[in-house]
PDB file of C-alpha atoms in Angstrom:
ATOM      1  CA  LEU A   1     163.695  76.361  55.787  1.00  0.00           C
ATOM      2  CA  GLY A   2     161.040  77.992  53.593  1.00  0.00           C
ATOM      3  CA  ASP A   3     158.798  78.423  56.656  1.00  0.00           C
ATOM      4  CA  VAL A   4     161.636  80.184  58.465  1.00  0.00           C
ATOM      5  CA  TYR A   5     161.875  82.643  55.596  1.00  0.00           C
ATOM      6  CA  LYS A   6     158.123  83.147  55.584  1.00  0.00           C
ATOM      7  CA  ARG A   7     158.055  83.913  59.292  1.00  0.00           C
ATOM      8  CA  GLN A   8     161.148  86.064  59.393  1.00  0.00           C
ATOM      9  CA  ILE A   9     161.270  88.097  56.187  1.00  0.00           C
ATOM     10  CA  ARG A  10     158.734  90.149  54.258  1.00  0.00           C
ATOM     11  CA  VAL A  11     159.771  91.043  50.732  1.00  0.00           C
ATOM     12  CA  ASN A  12     157.810  93.920  49.260  1.00  0.00           C
ATOM     13  CA  GLU A  13     158.189  97.158  47.365  1.00  0.00           C
ATOM     14  CA  GLN A  14     158.809  99.022  50.627  1.00  0.00           C
ATOM     15  CA  HIS A  15     161.962  96.981  51.272  1.00  0.00           C
ATOM     16  CA  GLU A  16     164.375  99.605  49.987  1.00  0.00           C
ATOM     17  CA  ALA A  17     162.726 102.277  52.127  1.00  0.00           C
ATOM     18  CA  GLN A  18     162.938 100.011  55.179  1.00  0.00           C
ATOM     19  CA  VAL A  19     166.632  99.428  54.640  1.00  0.00           C
ATOM     20  CA  ALA A  20     167.232 103.155  54.379  1.00  0.00           C
ATOM     21  CA  GLU A  21     165.285 103.975  57.578  1.00  0.00           C
ATOM     22  CA  PRO A  22     167.331 104.977  60.610  1.00  0.00           C
ATOM     23  CA  VAL A  23     168.120 101.917  62.647  1.00  0.00           C
ATOM     24  CA  ARG A  24     167.802 101.888  66.421  1.00  0.00           C
ATOM     25  CA  THR A  25     170.562  99.585  67.646  1.00  0.00           C
ATOM     26  CA  MET A  26     174.293  99.609  67.093  1.00  0.00           C
ATOM     27  CA  LYS A  27     174.354  96.116  65.597  1.00  0.00           C
ATOM     28  CA  ASN A  28     171.613  96.976  63.111  1.00  0.00           C
ATOM     29  CA  THR A  29     173.448 100.144  62.142  1.00  0.00           C
ATOM     30  CA  GLN A  30     176.531  98.055  61.487  1.00  0.00           C
ATOM     31  CA  ILE A  31     174.772  95.863  58.908  1.00  0.00           C
ATOM     32  CA  THR A  32     172.640  98.544  57.242  1.00  0.00           C
ATOM     33  CA  ALA A  33     175.509  99.372  54.885  1.00  0.00           C
ATOM     34  CA  ALA A  34     175.646  95.761  53.719  1.00  0.00           C
ATOM     35  CA  MET A  35     171.892  95.627  53.137  1.00  0.00           C
ATOM     36  CA  GLU A  36     171.994  98.835  51.106  1.00  0.00           C
ATOM     37  CA  TYR A  37     174.979  97.487  49.171  1.00  0.00           C
ATOM     38  CA  VAL A  38     173.060  94.304  48.316  1.00  0.00           C
ATOM     39  CA  ASN A  39     170.112  96.364  47.075  1.00  0.00           C
ATOM     40  CA  LYS A  40     172.373  98.326  44.755  1.00  0.00           C
ATOM     41  CA  HIS A  41     174.658  95.506  43.585  1.00  0.00           C
ATOM     42  CA  TYR A  42     172.403  92.425  43.616  1.00  0.00           C
ATOM     43  CA  ALA A  43     173.102  91.756  39.924  1.00  0.00           C
ATOM     44  CA  SER A  44     176.845  91.448  40.546  1.00  0.00           C
ATOM     45  CA  PRO A  45     178.589  88.464  42.095  1.00  0.00           C
ATOM     46  CA  LEU A  46     178.525  89.057  45.858  1.00  0.00           C
ATOM     47  CA  ARG A  47     180.403  87.322  48.662  1.00  0.00           C
ATOM     48  CA  ALA A  48     180.045  87.600  52.408  1.00  0.00           C
ATOM     49  CA  GLN A  49     183.647  88.782  52.600  1.00  0.00           C
ATOM     50  CA  GLU A  50     182.809  91.729  50.331  1.00  0.00           C
ATOM     51  CA  LEU A  51     179.750  92.637  52.429  1.00  0.00           C
ATOM     52  CA  ALA A  52     181.834  92.427  55.602  1.00  0.00           C
ATOM     53  CA  ALA A  53     184.359  94.844  54.089  1.00  0.00           C
ATOM     54  CA  VAL A  54     181.550  97.313  53.326  1.00  0.00           C
ATOM     55  CA  CYS A  55     180.727  97.219  57.059  1.00  0.00           C
ATOM     56  CA  ASN A  56     184.377  97.382  58.147  1.00  0.00           C
ATOM     57  CA  MET A  57     184.137  94.029  59.941  1.00  0.00           C
ATOM     58  CA  SER A  58     185.842  90.704  59.761  1.00  0.00           C
ATOM     59  CA  GLU A  59     183.824  88.160  57.813  1.00  0.00           C
ATOM     60  CA  THR A  60     183.256  86.013  60.916  1.00  0.00           C
ATOM     61  CA  HIS A  61     182.012  88.919  63.004  1.00  0.00           C
ATOM     62  CA  PHE A  62     179.857  90.211  60.130  1.00  0.00           C
ATOM     63  CA  ARG A  63     178.182  86.821  59.663  1.00  0.00           C
ATOM     64  CA  ARG A  64     177.453  86.599  63.390  1.00  0.00           C
ATOM     65  CA  VAL A  65     176.003  90.136  63.635  1.00  0.00           C
ATOM     66  CA  PHE A  66     174.004  89.732  60.420  1.00  0.00           C
ATOM     67  CA  GLU A  67     172.440  86.441  61.487  1.00  0.00           C
ATOM     68  CA  GLU A  68     171.669  87.789  64.985  1.00  0.00           C
ATOM     69  CA  ASN A  69     169.711  90.661  63.446  1.00  0.00           C
ATOM     70  CA  ILE A  70     168.151  89.203  60.308  1.00  0.00           C
ATOM     71  CA  ASN A  71     167.872  85.515  61.272  1.00  0.00           C
ATOM     72  CA  MET A  72     169.392  84.362  57.997  1.00  0.00           C
ATOM     73  CA  SER A  73     172.839  84.190  56.514  1.00  0.00           C
ATOM     74  CA  PRO A  74     174.119  87.082  54.408  1.00  0.00           C
ATOM     75  CA  MET A  75     173.988  84.941  51.269  1.00  0.00           C
ATOM     76  CA  ASP A  76     170.420  83.824  51.968  1.00  0.00           C
ATOM     77  CA  TYR A  77     169.558  87.517  52.222  1.00  0.00           C
ATOM     78  CA  VAL A  78     171.305  88.220  48.902  1.00  0.00           C
ATOM     79  CA  ASN A  79     169.320  85.440  47.238  1.00  0.00           C
ATOM     80  CA  MET A  80     166.070  86.713  48.743  1.00  0.00           C
ATOM     81  CA  VAL A  81     166.699  90.207  47.354  1.00  0.00           C
ATOM     82  CA  ARG A  82     167.581  88.721  43.965  1.00  0.00           C
ATOM     83  CA  ILE A  83     164.339  86.719  43.892  1.00  0.00           C
ATOM     84  CA  GLN A  84     162.356  89.852  44.767  1.00  0.00           C
ATOM     85  CA  LYS A  85     164.031  91.678  41.887  1.00  0.00           C
ATOM     86  CA  ALA A  86     163.355  88.714  39.580  1.00  0.00           C
ATOM     87  CA  CYS A  87     159.647  88.844  40.424  1.00  0.00           C
ATOM     88  CA  ASP A  88     159.575  92.556  39.634  1.00  0.00           C
ATOM     89  CA  LEU A  89     161.379  91.922  36.351  1.00  0.00           C
ATOM     90  CA  MET A  90     159.077  89.044  35.357  1.00  0.00           C
ATOM     91  CA  LYS A  91     156.045  91.258  35.991  1.00  0.00           C
ATOM     92  CA  LYS A  92     157.442  94.038  33.799  1.00  0.00           C
ATOM     93  CA  THR A  93     159.065  92.134  30.919  1.00  0.00           C
ATOM     94  CA  ASN A  94     158.747  89.017  28.810  1.00  0.00           C
ATOM     95  CA  ASP A  95     162.448  88.176  29.174  1.00  0.00           C
ATOM     96  CA  SER A  96     163.343  84.493  29.201  1.00  0.00           C
ATOM     97  CA  MET A  97     164.213  82.873  32.527  1.00  0.00           C
ATOM     98  CA  ASP A  98     167.856  82.742  31.421  1.00  0.00           C
ATOM     99  CA  ILE A  99     167.915  86.526  30.973  1.00  0.00           C
ATOM    100  CA  VAL A 100     166.009  87.168  34.208  1.00  0.00           C
ATOM    101  CA  ALA A 101     168.463  84.942  36.077  1.00  0.00           C
ATOM    102  CA  VAL A 102     171.501  86.793  34.719  1.00  0.00           C
ATOM    103  CA  LYS A 103     169.982  90.256  35.270  1.00  0.00           C
ATOM    104  CA  CYS A 104     169.296  89.341  38.886  1.00  0.00           C
ATOM    105  CA  GLY A 105     172.794  88.063  39.611  1.00  0.00           C
ATOM    106  CA  PHE A 106     172.424  84.298  39.330  1.00  0.00           C
ATOM    107  CA  ALA A 107     175.301  82.513  37.603  1.00  0.00           C
ATOM    108  CA  THR A 108     173.071  79.812  36.120  1.00  0.00           C
ATOM    109  CA  THR A 109     169.390  79.313  35.435  1.00  0.00           C
ATOM    110  CA  SER A 110     169.381  76.181  37.574  1.00  0.00           C
ATOM    111  CA  THR A 111     170.681  78.171  40.562  1.00  0.00           C
ATOM    112  CA  PHE A 112     167.966  80.755  39.923  1.00  0.00           C
ATOM    113  CA  ASN A 113     165.262  78.073  39.686  1.00  0.00           C
ATOM    114  CA  ARG A 114     166.457  76.318  42.857  1.00  0.00           C
ATOM    115  CA  ASN A 115     166.557  79.531  44.911  1.00  0.00           C
ATOM    116  CA  PHE A 116     163.225  80.751  43.534  1.00  0.00           C
ATOM    117  CA  ARG A 117     161.503  77.504  44.514  1.00  0.00           C
ATOM    118  CA  LYS A 118     163.250  77.469  47.917  1.00  0.00           C
ATOM    119  CA  ILE A 119     162.056  80.989  48.750  1.00  0.00           C
ATOM    120  CA  LEU A 120     158.616  81.117  47.128  1.00  0.00           C
ATOM    121  CA  GLY A 121     157.640  77.462  46.909  1.00  0.00           C
ATOM    122  CA  VAL A 122     156.931  77.501  43.160  1.00  0.00           C
ATOM    123  CA  SER A 123     159.001  77.575  40.007  1.00  0.00           C
ATOM    124  CA  PRO A 124     159.603  80.895  38.234  1.00  0.00           C
ATOM    125  CA  GLN A 125     157.544  79.605  35.298  1.00  0.00           C
ATOM    126  CA  GLN A 126     154.566  78.854  37.555  1.00  0.00           C
ATOM    127  CA  TRP A 127     154.889  82.250  39.200  1.00  0.00           C
ATOM    128  CA  ARG A 128     155.013  84.047  35.853  1.00  0.00           C
ATOM    129  CA  ARG A 129     151.877  82.294  34.593  1.00  0.00           C
ATOM    130  CA  ALA A 130     149.842  83.377  37.625  1.00  0.00           C
ATOM    131  CA  PRO A 131     151.701  85.851  39.856  1.00  0.00           C
ATOM    132  CA  GLU A 132     148.468  86.907  41.541  1.00  0.00           C
ATOM    133  CA  HIS A 133     148.223  83.424  43.070  1.00  0.00           C
ATOM    134  CA  TYR A 134     151.722  83.598  44.500  1.00  0.00           C
ATOM    135  CA  GLU A 135     152.218  87.245  45.405  1.00  0.00           C
ATOM    136  CA  GLN A 136     150.890  86.453  48.876  1.00  0.00           C
ATOM    137  CA  ASN A 137     154.084  84.410  49.319  1.00  0.00           C
ATOM    138  CA  LEU A 138     156.092  87.585  48.771  1.00  0.00           C
ATOM    139  CA  LEU A 139     153.952  89.498  51.247  1.00  0.00           C
ATOM    140  CA  LYS A 140     154.619  86.947  53.988  1.00  0.00           C
ATOM    141  CA  PHE A 141     158.221  88.087  54.210  1.00  0.00           C
ATOM    142  CA  ASP A 142     159.130  90.794  56.720  1.00  0.00           C
ATOM    143  CA  ILE A 143     162.684  92.048  57.150  1.00  0.00           C
ATOM    144  CA  LYS A 144     161.820  93.970  60.328  1.00  0.00           C
ATOM    145  CA  THR A 145     161.498  90.974  62.640  1.00  0.00           C
ATOM    146  CA  GLN A 146     164.243  91.654  65.133  1.00  0.00           C
ATOM    147  CA  GLU A 147     164.353  94.217  67.912  1.00  0.00           C
ATOM    148  CA  GLY A 148     165.023  97.687  66.642  1.00  0.00           C
ATOM    149  CA  TRP A 149     163.516  96.960  63.236  1.00  0.00           C
TER     150      TRP A 149
END
């Protein structure tokens, strides 16, 4: 699953600008609102149903359209954005992992640790000790993998 993320998604500082860019296809336009919403509200508890409502779609249809365009589930996308934000926060502060986890929207530190390792292949502690060794993992992600992106 980690390889799928690495091939399909590129997390970087330009992410927010990419989300805000005009989108070329109708389906992509439909999910842009959800992606922008995630970027603004990543620290809050988020559910696919809530994201679907932002896009004025049923949850089932939203999940289908989202996965067709992004090649991951809406909640995997939420977790990916949260991990990106956690990396930014760890680079800028000396906050404990518990605080970083909460600030980035994870209910527990263990959930944060599990998702961090799943997405980046290392623990948050390892990443913090030597981010320069692992930042390439972040650069391997590219959101614009589907047609129209």
